[in-house]
């Protein structure tokens, strides 16, 4: 094509629409790709013959797997369960238990005794009942201190971090999305906005090719390639290069990696406010997969407390009297009922004490944050990278298909008339 023809075509708006449409394709495909990572939170579509025809956000659709990623590549690399638990204020924890128990002590004892043997308890003299209340109130600090010492020594075998996090995040997919959205907020915005700039530059090449070879397949083909390239290049710039590279006055490093301290602050805030809270830890110890060990420790402490309390009632006649009335099996059953009631009480009262949990979150936050800020670039990259790796090529391919459709529309609207 002669130079004059080039200049004539370059004065026509139709030709200059090519780089701008290419920029729009890059922006649109990246925007759609980011949205598809998180939404919809539940599957949308049809499931004929056990086939899934539709879409669910990449992260919500793999909630359990992504939750395990949060634990294995993030939390467990920062601190052990023992380290986290050791940071907590045990004295405040003990006082929290004590205050909650004292408020409902008599209700608790009445509930245990009435369930075990209502006739005996109803006919027991009021003076004896008052001695039981008084004696247990005296024993309470020792019981609670003993339980806290037991959990401190055995926390690794009583608490399952992965189980707690997986349950929390699979039941609350919005929270799972929030973790990745807030941690990668600036990177996601970069991916979307950079789509236009990369697409525009790619469109200039497309313009040159189209002027020389104005064939119908050119615009759709470049639209497809541009949709793929915009996503791929944006992802590369976020995570590469891994280590800083100095080029004159400039330092090149992956955008996400540059923000290590900022991202650490965001991730640790969400983690300690919503996931690794004292309430959630206690609840997991009482109801999680390792709760049987917690039950055993509580049974030992409660059993000893029952013996201690009853032996100090009625000039030492309390325990023999109860054993005679209830029988040995009945007395053992009393201890078991007392343990189950204590477990229920702890889960109901203490695990819902938001004030105590809020008072401890800053302690855990400081520990996790300092550890995350100290991670190597490679370790830190693995905190968020898995979210992009899941179905990465599916998202890139969707971007290509959208680019293809836009290219077809562009051809018919602008040049096909």
mmCIF file of C-alpha atoms in Angstrom:
data_model
loop_
_atom_site.group_PDB
_atom_site.id
_atom_site.type_symbol
_atom_site.label_atom_id
_atom_site.label_comp_id
_atom_site.label_asym_id
_atom_site.label_seq_id
_atom_site.Cartn_x
_atom_site.Cartn_y
_atom_site.Cartn_z
ATOM 1 C CA UNK A 1 0.000 0.000 0.000
ATOM 2 C CA UNK A 2 1.335 3.411 -0.943
ATOM 3 C CA UNK A 3 2.163 6.062 1.656
ATOM 4 C CA UNK A 4 -0.667 8.297 0.462
ATOM 5 C CA UNK A 5 -3.253 5.604 1.028
ATOM 6 C CA UNK A 6 -1.932 5.057 4.561
ATOM 7 C CA UNK A 7 -2.294 8.749 5.373
ATOM 8 C CA UNK A 8 -5.815 8.869 3.961
ATOM 9 C CA UNK A 9 -6.933 5.888 6.036
ATOM 10 C CA UNK A 10 -5.319 7.292 9.176
ATOM 11 C CA UNK A 11 -7.540 10.349 8.899
ATOM 12 C CA UNK A 12 -10.690 8.218 9.080
ATOM 13 C CA UNK A 13 -12.245 7.692 12.524
ATOM 14 C CA UNK A 14 -13.099 4.101 11.659
ATOM 15 C CA UNK A 15 -9.442 3.140 11.622
ATOM 16 C CA UNK A 16 -8.581 5.028 14.787
ATOM 17 C CA UNK A 17 -11.462 3.257 16.511
ATOM 18 C CA UNK A 18 -9.385 0.060 16.347
ATOM 19 C CA UNK A 19 -6.897 0.821 19.195
ATOM 20 C CA UNK A 20 -9.657 2.313 21.342
ATOM 21 C CA UNK A 21 -11.884 -0.725 20.875
ATOM 22 C CA UNK A 22 -8.872 -2.941 21.605
ATOM 23 C CA UNK A 23 -8.330 -0.963 24.812
ATOM 24 C CA UNK A 24 -11.987 -1.415 25.718
ATOM 25 C CA UNK A 25 -11.684 -5.161 25.078
ATOM 26 C CA UNK A 26 -8.679 -5.341 27.405
ATOM 27 C CA UNK A 27 -10.480 -3.392 30.126
ATOM 28 C CA UNK A 28 -13.747 -5.310 29.785
ATOM 29 C CA UNK A 29 -12.207 -8.787 29.716
ATOM 30 C CA UNK A 30 -10.085 -8.050 32.773
ATOM 31 C CA UNK A 31 -13.082 -6.597 34.648
ATOM 32 C CA UNK A 32 -15.166 -9.670 33.838
ATOM 33 C CA UNK A 33 -12.321 -11.992 34.827
ATOM 34 C CA UNK A 34 -11.964 -10.354 38.255
ATOM 35 C CA UNK A 35 -15.711 -10.469 38.863
ATOM 36 C CA UNK A 36 -15.793 -14.137 37.865
ATOM 37 C CA UNK A 37 -13.200 -14.917 40.515
ATOM 38 C CA UNK A 38 -15.632 -13.883 43.266
ATOM 39 C CA UNK A 39 -19.187 -13.982 41.895
ATOM 40 C CA UNK A 40 -21.731 -15.413 41.985
ATOM 41 C CA UNK A 41 -21.119 -16.862 45.438
ATOM 42 C CA UNK A 42 -23.511 -19.749 44.768
ATOM 43 C CA UNK A 43 -23.748 -21.748 41.537
ATOM 44 C CA UNK A 44 -25.871 -20.036 38.898
ATOM 45 C CA UNK A 45 -27.121 -22.069 35.962
ATOM 46 C CA UNK A 46 -28.489 -25.532 35.232
ATOM 47 C CA UNK A 47 -27.415 -29.028 36.207
ATOM 48 C CA UNK A 48 -28.956 -31.412 33.658
ATOM 49 C CA UNK A 49 -27.794 -35.036 33.863
ATOM 50 C CA UNK A 50 -25.244 -34.184 36.584
ATOM 51 C CA UNK A 51 -23.585 -31.649 34.274
ATOM 52 C CA UNK A 52 -22.917 -28.109 35.447
ATOM 53 C CA UNK A 53 -23.926 -25.554 32.843
ATOM 54 C CA UNK A 54 -23.315 -22.244 34.502
ATOM 55 C CA UNK A 55 -20.819 -20.519 36.741
ATOM 56 C CA UNK A 56 -19.853 -19.950 40.346
ATOM 57 C CA UNK A 57 -17.074 -17.623 41.463
ATOM 58 C CA UNK A 58 -13.706 -19.399 41.420
ATOM 59 C CA UNK A 59 -12.984 -18.719 45.084
ATOM 60 C CA UNK A 60 -16.501 -19.490 46.475
ATOM 61 C CA UNK A 61 -16.724 -22.648 44.328
ATOM 62 C CA UNK A 62 -13.536 -23.934 45.930
ATOM 63 C CA UNK A 63 -14.233 -22.525 49.386
ATOM 64 C CA UNK A 64 -12.856 -25.524 51.274
ATOM 65 C CA UNK A 65 -9.701 -25.721 49.169
ATOM 66 C CA UNK A 66 -9.132 -21.960 49.369
ATOM 67 C CA UNK A 67 -9.668 -22.012 53.136
ATOM 68 C CA UNK A 68 -6.990 -24.695 53.425
ATOM 69 C CA UNK A 69 -4.706 -22.518 51.314
ATOM 70 C CA UNK A 70 -5.247 -19.664 53.808
ATOM 71 C CA UNK A 71 -4.162 -22.011 56.612
ATOM 72 C CA UNK A 72 -1.335 -23.915 54.976
ATOM 73 C CA UNK A 73 0.379 -21.185 52.969
ATOM 74 C CA UNK A 74 -0.511 -18.388 55.369
ATOM 75 C CA UNK A 75 -1.388 -18.970 58.999
ATOM 76 C CA UNK A 76 0.631 -22.104 59.723
ATOM 77 C CA UNK A 77 3.750 -20.528 58.231
ATOM 78 C CA UNK A 78 3.429 -17.561 60.591
ATOM 79 C CA UNK A 79 3.017 -19.095 64.031
ATOM 80 C CA UNK A 80 2.145 -22.359 65.737
ATOM 81 C CA UNK A 81 -1.075 -22.791 67.678
ATOM 82 C CA UNK A 82 1.001 -22.977 70.871
ATOM 83 C CA UNK A 83 2.665 -19.631 70.111
ATOM 84 C CA UNK A 84 -0.682 -17.946 69.502
ATOM 85 C CA UNK A 85 -2.252 -19.403 72.638
ATOM 86 C CA UNK A 86 0.772 -18.487 74.740
ATOM 87 C CA UNK A 87 0.282 -14.831 73.743
ATOM 88 C CA UNK A 88 -3.211 -14.704 75.255
ATOM 89 C CA UNK A 89 -3.830 -13.224 78.683
ATOM 90 C CA UNK A 90 -4.622 -16.304 80.801
ATOM 91 C CA UNK A 91 -5.475 -14.256 83.886
ATOM 92 C CA UNK A 92 -8.135 -12.337 81.958
ATOM 93 C CA UNK A 93 -9.396 -15.609 80.500
ATOM 94 C CA UNK A 94 -9.682 -17.114 83.992
ATOM 95 C CA UNK A 95 -11.531 -14.060 85.282
ATOM 96 C CA UNK A 96 -13.884 -14.221 82.321
ATOM 97 C CA UNK A 97 -14.715 -17.851 83.131
ATOM 98 C CA UNK A 98 -15.056 -17.078 86.834
ATOM 99 C CA UNK A 99 -17.401 -14.138 86.356
ATOM 100 C CA UNK A 100 -19.594 -16.067 83.959
ATOM 101 C CA UNK A 101 -19.735 -19.137 86.228
ATOM 102 C CA UNK A 102 -20.453 -17.187 89.403
ATOM 103 C CA UNK A 103 -23.431 -15.478 87.789
ATOM 104 C CA UNK A 104 -25.140 -18.792 87.163
ATOM 105 C CA UNK A 105 -23.523 -21.088 89.723
ATOM 106 C CA UNK A 106 -26.661 -22.007 91.646
ATOM 107 C CA UNK A 107 -28.602 -22.479 88.397
ATOM 108 C CA UNK A 108 -25.842 -24.794 87.168
ATOM 109 C CA UNK A 109 -25.839 -26.927 90.344
ATOM 110 C CA UNK A 110 -29.644 -27.128 90.400
ATOM 111 C CA UNK A 111 -29.668 -28.218 86.756
ATOM 112 C CA UNK A 112 -27.110 -30.974 87.369
ATOM 113 C CA UNK A 113 -28.770 -32.339 90.490
ATOM 114 C CA UNK A 114 -32.312 -32.201 89.128
ATOM 115 C CA UNK A 115 -31.292 -34.062 85.995
ATOM 116 C CA UNK A 116 -29.472 -36.707 87.960
ATOM 117 C CA UNK A 117 -31.915 -37.258 90.831
ATOM 118 C CA UNK A 118 -34.748 -34.776 91.225
ATOM 119 C CA UNK A 119 -36.265 -36.529 94.244
ATOM 120 C CA UNK A 120 -33.027 -36.381 96.257
ATOM 121 C CA UNK A 121 -32.387 -32.737 95.384
ATOM 122 C CA UNK A 122 -35.970 -31.609 96.082
ATOM 123 C CA UNK A 123 -35.873 -33.218 99.525
ATOM 124 C CA UNK A 124 -32.389 -32.126 100.487
ATOM 125 C CA UNK A 125 -32.427 -29.582 103.376
ATOM 126 C CA UNK A 126 -31.848 -25.983 102.294
ATOM 127 C CA UNK A 127 -28.857 -25.697 104.616
ATOM 128 C CA UNK A 128 -27.119 -28.553 102.780
ATOM 129 C CA UNK A 129 -27.881 -26.984 99.411
ATOM 130 C CA UNK A 130 -26.399 -23.694 100.582
ATOM 131 C CA UNK A 131 -23.247 -25.480 101.734
ATOM 132 C CA UNK A 132 -22.923 -27.088 98.307
ATOM 133 C CA UNK A 133 -23.302 -23.690 96.623
ATOM 134 C CA UNK A 134 -20.781 -22.116 98.989
ATOM 135 C CA UNK A 135 -18.264 -24.922 98.708
ATOM 136 C CA UNK A 136 -18.355 -25.009 94.911
ATOM 137 C CA UNK A 137 -17.952 -21.238 94.831
ATOM 138 C CA UNK A 138 -14.739 -21.675 96.860
ATOM 139 C CA UNK A 139 -13.522 -24.469 94.554
ATOM 140 C CA UNK A 140 -14.327 -22.579 91.372
ATOM 141 C CA UNK A 141 -11.035 -20.613 91.005
ATOM 142 C CA UNK A 142 -9.022 -23.829 91.426
ATOM 143 C CA UNK A 143 -11.158 -25.654 88.872
ATOM 144 C CA UNK A 144 -10.786 -22.862 86.304
ATOM 145 C CA UNK A 145 -7.033 -22.418 86.895
ATOM 146 C CA UNK A 146 -6.580 -26.157 86.505
ATOM 147 C CA UNK A 147 -8.503 -26.235 83.233
ATOM 148 C CA UNK A 148 -6.537 -23.309 81.825
ATOM 149 C CA UNK A 149 -3.246 -24.952 82.806
ATOM 150 C CA UNK A 150 -4.417 -28.160 81.134
ATOM 151 C CA UNK A 151 -5.302 -26.370 77.886
ATOM 152 C CA UNK A 152 -2.039 -24.423 77.889
ATOM 153 C CA UNK A 153 0.000 -27.614 78.162
ATOM 154 C CA UNK A 154 -2.084 -29.549 75.623
ATOM 155 C CA UNK A 155 -3.347 -26.881 73.220
ATOM 156 C CA UNK A 156 -1.850 -28.531 70.115
ATOM 157 C CA UNK A 157 -3.846 -31.707 70.777
ATOM 158 C CA UNK A 158 -7.063 -29.904 71.769
ATOM 159 C CA UNK A 159 -7.364 -27.353 68.970
ATOM 160 C CA UNK A 160 -7.551 -27.938 65.203
ATOM 161 C CA UNK A 161 -6.688 -24.695 63.392
ATOM 162 C CA UNK A 162 -7.432 -26.004 59.903
ATOM 163 C CA UNK A 163 -10.819 -27.387 60.914
ATOM 164 C CA UNK A 164 -11.786 -24.074 62.534
ATOM 165 C CA UNK A 165 -10.726 -21.930 59.564
ATOM 166 C CA UNK A 166 -12.266 -24.246 56.957
ATOM 167 C CA UNK A 167 -15.616 -24.344 58.769
ATOM 168 C CA UNK A 168 -15.623 -20.583 59.261
ATOM 169 C CA UNK A 169 -14.817 -19.749 55.645
ATOM 170 C CA UNK A 170 -16.960 -22.402 53.971
ATOM 171 C CA UNK A 171 -19.939 -21.274 56.038
ATOM 172 C CA UNK A 172 -19.191 -17.624 55.264
ATOM 173 C CA UNK A 173 -18.100 -17.321 51.634
ATOM 174 C CA UNK A 174 -18.498 -13.559 51.815
ATOM 175 C CA UNK A 175 -15.679 -13.492 54.392
ATOM 176 C CA UNK A 176 -13.518 -15.712 52.183
ATOM 177 C CA UNK A 177 -14.034 -13.297 49.286
ATOM 178 C CA UNK A 178 -13.272 -10.362 51.586
ATOM 179 C CA UNK A 179 -9.859 -11.785 52.512
ATOM 180 C CA UNK A 180 -8.677 -11.958 48.908
ATOM 181 C CA UNK A 181 -10.489 -8.805 47.762
ATOM 182 C CA UNK A 182 -9.003 -6.577 50.468
ATOM 183 C CA UNK A 183 -5.551 -8.142 50.312
ATOM 184 C CA UNK A 184 -5.371 -7.755 46.534
ATOM 185 C CA UNK A 185 -7.470 -4.593 46.174
ATOM 186 C CA UNK A 186 -4.827 -2.490 44.409
ATOM 187 C CA UNK A 187 -3.692 -5.416 42.270
ATOM 188 C CA UNK A 188 -7.237 -6.106 41.079
ATOM 189 C CA UNK A 189 -7.697 -2.435 40.178
ATOM 190 C CA UNK A 190 -4.395 -2.553 38.305
ATOM 191 C CA UNK A 191 -5.474 -5.645 36.372
ATOM 192 C CA UNK A 192 -8.698 -3.937 35.292
ATOM 193 C CA UNK A 193 -7.182 -0.556 34.386
ATOM 194 C CA UNK A 194 -4.085 -1.980 32.746
ATOM 195 C CA UNK A 195 -6.336 -3.935 30.436
ATOM 196 C CA UNK A 196 -7.125 -0.719 28.584
ATOM 197 C CA UNK A 197 -3.493 0.410 28.238
ATOM 198 C CA UNK A 198 -2.167 -2.970 27.149
ATOM 199 C CA UNK A 199 -5.135 -3.369 24.836
ATOM 200 C CA UNK A 200 -4.599 0.087 23.313
ATOM 201 C CA UNK A 201 -0.929 -0.640 22.582
ATOM 202 C CA UNK A 202 -1.889 -3.977 21.090
ATOM 203 C CA UNK A 203 -4.559 -2.152 19.074
ATOM 204 C CA UNK A 204 -1.918 0.037 17.389
ATOM 205 C CA UNK A 205 -0.336 -3.113 16.011
ATOM 206 C CA UNK A 206 -3.790 -4.305 15.013
ATOM 207 C CA UNK A 207 -4.383 -0.983 13.215
ATOM 208 C CA UNK A 208 -1.217 -1.390 11.133
ATOM 209 C CA UNK A 209 -2.116 -4.959 10.197
ATOM 210 C CA UNK A 210 -5.710 -3.999 9.329
ATOM 211 C CA UNK A 211 -4.595 -1.185 7.002
ATOM 212 C CA UNK A 212 -2.374 -3.617 5.091
ATOM 213 C CA UNK A 213 -4.713 -6.615 5.240
ATOM 214 C CA UNK A 214 -8.351 -5.495 5.714
ATOM 215 C CA UNK A 215 -9.750 -9.017 5.938
ATOM 216 C CA UNK A 216 -12.830 -9.876 7.992
ATOM 217 C CA UNK A 217 -11.054 -12.315 10.311
ATOM 218 C CA UNK A 218 -8.366 -9.844 11.422
ATOM 219 C CA UNK A 219 -10.396 -7.877 14.006
ATOM 220 C CA UNK A 220 -12.012 -10.924 15.718
ATOM 221 C CA UNK A 221 -8.663 -12.751 15.813
ATOM 222 C CA UNK A 222 -6.839 -9.793 17.328
ATOM 223 C CA UNK A 223 -9.746 -9.350 19.770
ATOM 224 C CA UNK A 224 -9.304 -12.948 20.920
ATOM 225 C CA UNK A 225 -5.530 -12.636 21.279
ATOM 226 C CA UNK A 226 -5.841 -9.242 22.978
ATOM 227 C CA UNK A 227 -8.351 -10.576 25.533
ATOM 228 C CA UNK A 228 -5.938 -13.342 26.466
ATOM 229 C CA UNK A 229 -2.778 -11.222 26.455
ATOM 230 C CA UNK A 230 -4.212 -8.453 28.656
ATOM 231 C CA UNK A 231 -5.021 -10.884 31.488
ATOM 232 C CA UNK A 232 -1.813 -12.852 31.182
ATOM 233 C CA UNK A 233 0.431 -9.784 31.159
ATOM 234 C CA UNK A 234 -1.351 -8.175 34.118
ATOM 235 C CA UNK A 235 -0.879 -11.319 36.215
ATOM 236 C CA UNK A 236 2.793 -11.440 35.327
ATOM 237 C CA UNK A 237 3.364 -7.845 36.426
ATOM 238 C CA UNK A 238 1.643 -8.440 39.784
ATOM 239 C CA UNK A 239 3.866 -11.338 40.840
ATOM 240 C CA UNK A 240 7.059 -10.836 38.799
ATOM 241 C CA UNK A 241 9.861 -10.206 39.215
ATOM 242 C CA UNK A 242 9.997 -11.997 42.557
ATOM 243 C CA UNK A 243 12.975 -10.047 43.909
ATOM 244 C CA UNK A 244 13.640 -6.316 43.332
ATOM 245 C CA UNK A 245 15.646 -5.543 40.182
ATOM 246 C CA UNK A 246 17.444 -2.198 40.025
ATOM 247 C CA UNK A 247 17.502 -0.535 36.589
ATOM 248 C CA UNK A 248 18.999 2.924 36.882
ATOM 249 C CA UNK A 249 16.741 5.027 39.125
ATOM 250 C CA UNK A 250 13.934 2.455 38.879
ATOM 251 C CA UNK A 251 13.291 -0.670 40.947
ATOM 252 C CA UNK A 252 11.209 -3.415 39.353
ATOM 253 C CA UNK A 253 9.304 -5.912 41.471
ATOM 254 C CA UNK A 254 5.876 -7.547 41.393
ATOM 255 C CA UNK A 255 3.228 -5.031 42.498
ATOM 256 C CA UNK A 256 1.785 -7.353 45.158
ATOM 257 C CA UNK A 257 5.228 -8.074 46.561
ATOM 258 C CA UNK A 258 6.015 -4.370 46.892
ATOM 259 C CA UNK A 259 3.064 -3.961 49.257
ATOM 260 C CA UNK A 260 4.069 -6.689 51.700
ATOM 261 C CA UNK A 261 3.653 -4.578 54.857
ATOM 262 C CA UNK A 262 0.363 -3.070 53.735
ATOM 263 C CA UNK A 263 -1.099 -6.445 52.734
ATOM 264 C CA UNK A 264 0.139 -7.998 55.986
ATOM 265 C CA UNK A 265 -1.767 -5.358 57.937
ATOM 266 C CA UNK A 266 -4.999 -6.037 56.027
ATOM 267 C CA UNK A 267 -4.773 -9.827 56.146
ATOM 268 C CA UNK A 268 -3.923 -9.983 59.840
ATOM 269 C CA UNK A 269 -6.691 -7.540 60.758
ATOM 270 C CA UNK A 270 -9.358 -9.651 59.046
ATOM 271 C CA UNK A 271 -7.879 -12.875 60.414
ATOM 272 C CA UNK A 272 -7.812 -11.744 64.044
ATOM 273 C CA UNK A 273 -11.203 -10.008 63.913
ATOM 274 C CA UNK A 274 -13.150 -12.743 62.158
ATOM 275 C CA UNK A 275 -11.284 -16.071 62.279
ATOM 276 C CA UNK A 276 -8.634 -16.613 64.955
ATOM 277 C CA UNK A 277 -10.635 -15.178 67.834
ATOM 278 C CA UNK A 278 -10.641 -16.503 71.376
ATOM 279 C CA UNK A 279 -14.322 -17.332 71.039
ATOM 280 C CA UNK A 280 -13.729 -19.389 67.899
ATOM 281 C CA UNK A 281 -10.762 -21.188 69.459
ATOM 282 C CA UNK A 282 -12.731 -22.142 72.586
ATOM 283 C CA UNK A 283 -15.689 -23.248 70.486
ATOM 284 C CA UNK A 284 -13.418 -25.468 68.385
ATOM 285 C CA UNK A 285 -11.875 -27.018 71.505
ATOM 286 C CA UNK A 286 -15.342 -27.807 72.842
ATOM 287 C CA UNK A 287 -17.027 -28.985 69.633
ATOM 288 C CA UNK A 288 -14.299 -29.618 67.035
ATOM 289 C CA UNK A 289 -12.721 -32.897 65.909
ATOM 290 C CA UNK A 290 -10.419 -32.959 68.957
ATOM 291 C CA UNK A 291 -13.124 -32.072 71.474
ATOM 292 C CA UNK A 292 -13.055 -35.569 72.976
ATOM 293 C CA UNK A 293 -9.682 -34.737 74.515
ATOM 294 C CA UNK A 294 -11.112 -31.524 75.944
ATOM 295 C CA UNK A 295 -14.028 -33.551 77.343
ATOM 296 C CA UNK A 296 -11.597 -35.913 79.021
ATOM 297 C CA UNK A 297 -9.660 -33.082 80.703
ATOM 298 C CA UNK A 298 -12.880 -31.442 81.852
ATOM 299 C CA UNK A 299 -14.172 -34.764 83.177
ATOM 300 C CA UNK A 300 -11.046 -35.179 85.290
ATOM 301 C CA UNK A 301 -11.342 -31.668 86.727
ATOM 302 C CA UNK A 302 -15.109 -31.840 87.307
ATOM 303 C CA UNK A 303 -14.871 -35.310 88.846
ATOM 304 C CA UNK A 304 -12.234 -34.098 91.291
ATOM 305 C CA UNK A 305 -14.357 -31.025 92.065
ATOM 306 C CA UNK A 306 -17.447 -33.134 92.819
ATOM 307 C CA UNK A 307 -15.407 -35.305 95.213
ATOM 308 C CA UNK A 308 -13.880 -32.242 96.857
ATOM 309 C CA UNK A 309 -17.183 -30.412 97.301
ATOM 310 C CA UNK A 310 -19.178 -33.380 98.604
ATOM 311 C CA UNK A 311 -16.425 -34.447 101.003
ATOM 312 C CA UNK A 312 -16.553 -31.035 102.730
ATOM 313 C CA UNK A 313 -20.316 -30.978 103.285
ATOM 314 C CA UNK A 314 -21.998 -32.112 106.504
ATOM 315 C CA UNK A 315 -18.768 -32.689 108.472
ATOM 316 C CA UNK A 316 -17.387 -35.028 105.826
ATOM 317 C CA UNK A 317 -20.599 -37.059 105.456
ATOM 318 C CA UNK A 318 -21.647 -35.513 102.150
ATOM 319 C CA UNK A 319 -19.913 -37.898 99.765
ATOM 320 C CA UNK A 320 -20.755 -41.152 101.667
ATOM 321 C CA UNK A 321 -24.333 -39.953 101.973
ATOM 322 C CA UNK A 322 -24.657 -39.194 98.252
ATOM 323 C CA UNK A 323 -22.959 -42.474 97.313
ATOM 324 C CA UNK A 324 -25.390 -44.365 99.546
ATOM 325 C CA UNK A 325 -28.451 -42.559 98.116
ATOM 326 C CA UNK A 326 -27.344 -42.604 94.457
ATOM 327 C CA UNK A 327 -25.251 -45.780 94.475
ATOM 328 C CA UNK A 328 -21.751 -45.944 92.996
ATOM 329 C CA UNK A 329 -23.064 -45.895 89.408
ATOM 330 C CA UNK A 330 -25.376 -43.011 90.215
ATOM 331 C CA UNK A 331 -22.524 -41.059 91.795
ATOM 332 C CA UNK A 332 -20.355 -41.642 88.715
ATOM 333 C CA UNK A 333 -23.284 -40.583 86.558
ATOM 334 C CA UNK A 334 -23.550 -37.379 88.613
ATOM 335 C CA UNK A 335 -19.966 -36.517 87.657
ATOM 336 C CA UNK A 336 -20.703 -37.204 83.990
ATOM 337 C CA UNK A 337 -23.806 -35.004 84.025
ATOM 338 C CA UNK A 338 -21.799 -32.269 85.750
ATOM 339 C CA UNK A 339 -19.162 -32.458 83.009
ATOM 340 C CA UNK A 340 -21.680 -32.254 80.147
ATOM 341 C CA UNK A 341 -23.423 -29.333 81.820
ATOM 342 C CA UNK A 342 -20.080 -27.564 82.229
ATOM 343 C CA UNK A 343 -19.272 -28.097 78.542
ATOM 344 C CA UNK A 344 -22.648 -26.739 77.517
ATOM 345 C CA UNK A 345 -22.263 -23.786 79.865
ATOM 346 C CA UNK A 346 -18.764 -22.970 78.610
ATOM 347 C CA UNK A 347 -19.900 -23.099 74.971
ATOM 348 C CA UNK A 348 -23.005 -21.039 75.674
ATOM 349 C CA UNK A 349 -21.597 -18.415 78.032
ATOM 350 C CA UNK A 350 -17.837 -18.067 77.627
ATOM 351 C CA UNK A 351 -17.572 -18.642 73.874
ATOM 352 C CA UNK A 352 -20.025 -15.810 73.305
ATOM 353 C CA UNK A 353 -18.149 -13.325 75.493
ATOM 354 C CA UNK A 354 -17.295 -10.823 72.762
ATOM 355 C CA UNK A 355 -15.616 -8.381 75.137
ATOM 356 C CA UNK A 356 -12.931 -10.862 76.103
ATOM 357 C CA UNK A 357 -12.381 -11.948 72.507
ATOM 358 C CA UNK A 358 -12.057 -8.335 71.344
ATOM 359 C CA UNK A 359 -9.578 -7.631 74.117
ATOM 360 C CA UNK A 360 -7.226 -10.354 72.865
ATOM 361 C CA UNK A 361 -7.315 -9.774 69.099
ATOM 362 C CA UNK A 362 -4.643 -7.049 69.077
ATOM 363 C CA UNK A 363 -2.197 -9.395 70.812
ATOM 364 C CA UNK A 364 -2.649 -12.060 68.130
ATOM 365 C CA UNK A 365 -2.670 -9.416 65.388
ATOM 366 C CA UNK A 366 0.746 -8.092 66.414
ATOM 367 C CA UNK A 367 2.246 -11.593 66.445
ATOM 368 C CA UNK A 368 0.906 -12.636 63.024
ATOM 369 C CA UNK A 369 1.623 -9.280 61.421
ATOM 370 C CA UNK A 370 5.256 -9.163 62.519
ATOM 371 C CA UNK A 371 5.753 -12.700 61.198
ATOM 372 C CA UNK A 372 4.054 -11.963 57.852
ATOM 373 C CA UNK A 373 6.118 -8.826 57.305
ATOM 374 C CA UNK A 374 9.250 -10.927 57.839
ATOM 375 C CA UNK A 375 8.358 -13.544 55.194
ATOM 376 C CA UNK A 376 10.592 -13.864 52.150
ATOM 377 C CA UNK A 377 9.185 -12.621 48.832
ATOM 378 C CA UNK A 378 8.590 -16.182 47.672
ATOM 379 C CA UNK A 379 6.740 -17.132 50.876
ATOM 380 C CA UNK A 380 4.692 -13.942 50.786
ATOM 381 C CA UNK A 381 3.745 -14.456 47.131
ATOM 382 C CA UNK A 382 2.240 -17.827 48.036
ATOM 383 C CA UNK A 383 -0.263 -16.143 50.375
ATOM 384 C CA UNK A 384 -2.344 -14.705 47.501
ATOM 385 C CA UNK A 385 -1.015 -16.400 44.376
ATOM 386 C CA UNK A 386 -3.218 -19.529 44.794
ATOM 387 C CA UNK A 387 -6.338 -17.393 44.324
ATOM 388 C CA UNK A 388 -5.118 -16.417 40.854
ATOM 389 C CA UNK A 389 -3.865 -19.885 39.961
ATOM 390 C CA UNK A 390 -7.266 -21.532 40.512
ATOM 391 C CA UNK A 391 -8.893 -21.789 37.059
ATOM 392 C CA UNK A 392 -6.501 -19.118 35.809
ATOM 393 C CA UNK A 393 -6.599 -20.390 32.263
ATOM 394 C CA UNK A 394 -10.387 -20.610 32.345
ATOM 395 C CA UNK A 395 -10.551 -16.913 33.163
ATOM 396 C CA UNK A 396 -7.990 -16.053 30.490
ATOM 397 C CA UNK A 397 -9.898 -18.108 27.917
ATOM 398 C CA UNK A 398 -13.151 -16.362 28.848
ATOM 399 C CA UNK A 399 -11.325 -13.071 28.268
ATOM 400 C CA UNK A 400 -10.286 -14.323 24.833
ATOM 401 C CA UNK A 401 -13.851 -15.328 23.912
ATOM 402 C CA UNK A 402 -15.200 -11.947 24.991
ATOM 403 C CA UNK A 403 -12.497 -10.283 22.912
ATOM 404 C CA UNK A 404 -13.475 -12.447 19.930
ATOM 405 C CA UNK A 405 -17.164 -11.483 20.205
ATOM 406 C CA UNK A 406 -16.300 -7.798 20.583
ATOM 407 C CA UNK A 407 -14.012 -8.002 17.548
ATOM 408 C CA UNK A 408 -16.815 -9.489 15.449
ATOM 409 C CA UNK A 409 -19.209 -6.761 16.560
ATOM 410 C CA UNK A 410 -16.592 -4.101 15.874
ATOM 411 C CA UNK A 411 -16.039 -5.395 12.356
ATOM 412 C CA UNK A 412 -19.713 -5.454 11.400
ATOM 413 C CA UNK A 413 -20.602 -2.144 13.044
ATOM 414 C CA UNK A 414 -17.606 -0.177 11.803
ATOM 415 C CA UNK A 415 -16.372 -1.829 8.606
ATOM 416 C CA UNK A 416 -19.041 -4.306 7.614
ATOM 417 C CA UNK A 417 -21.659 -1.760 6.548
#
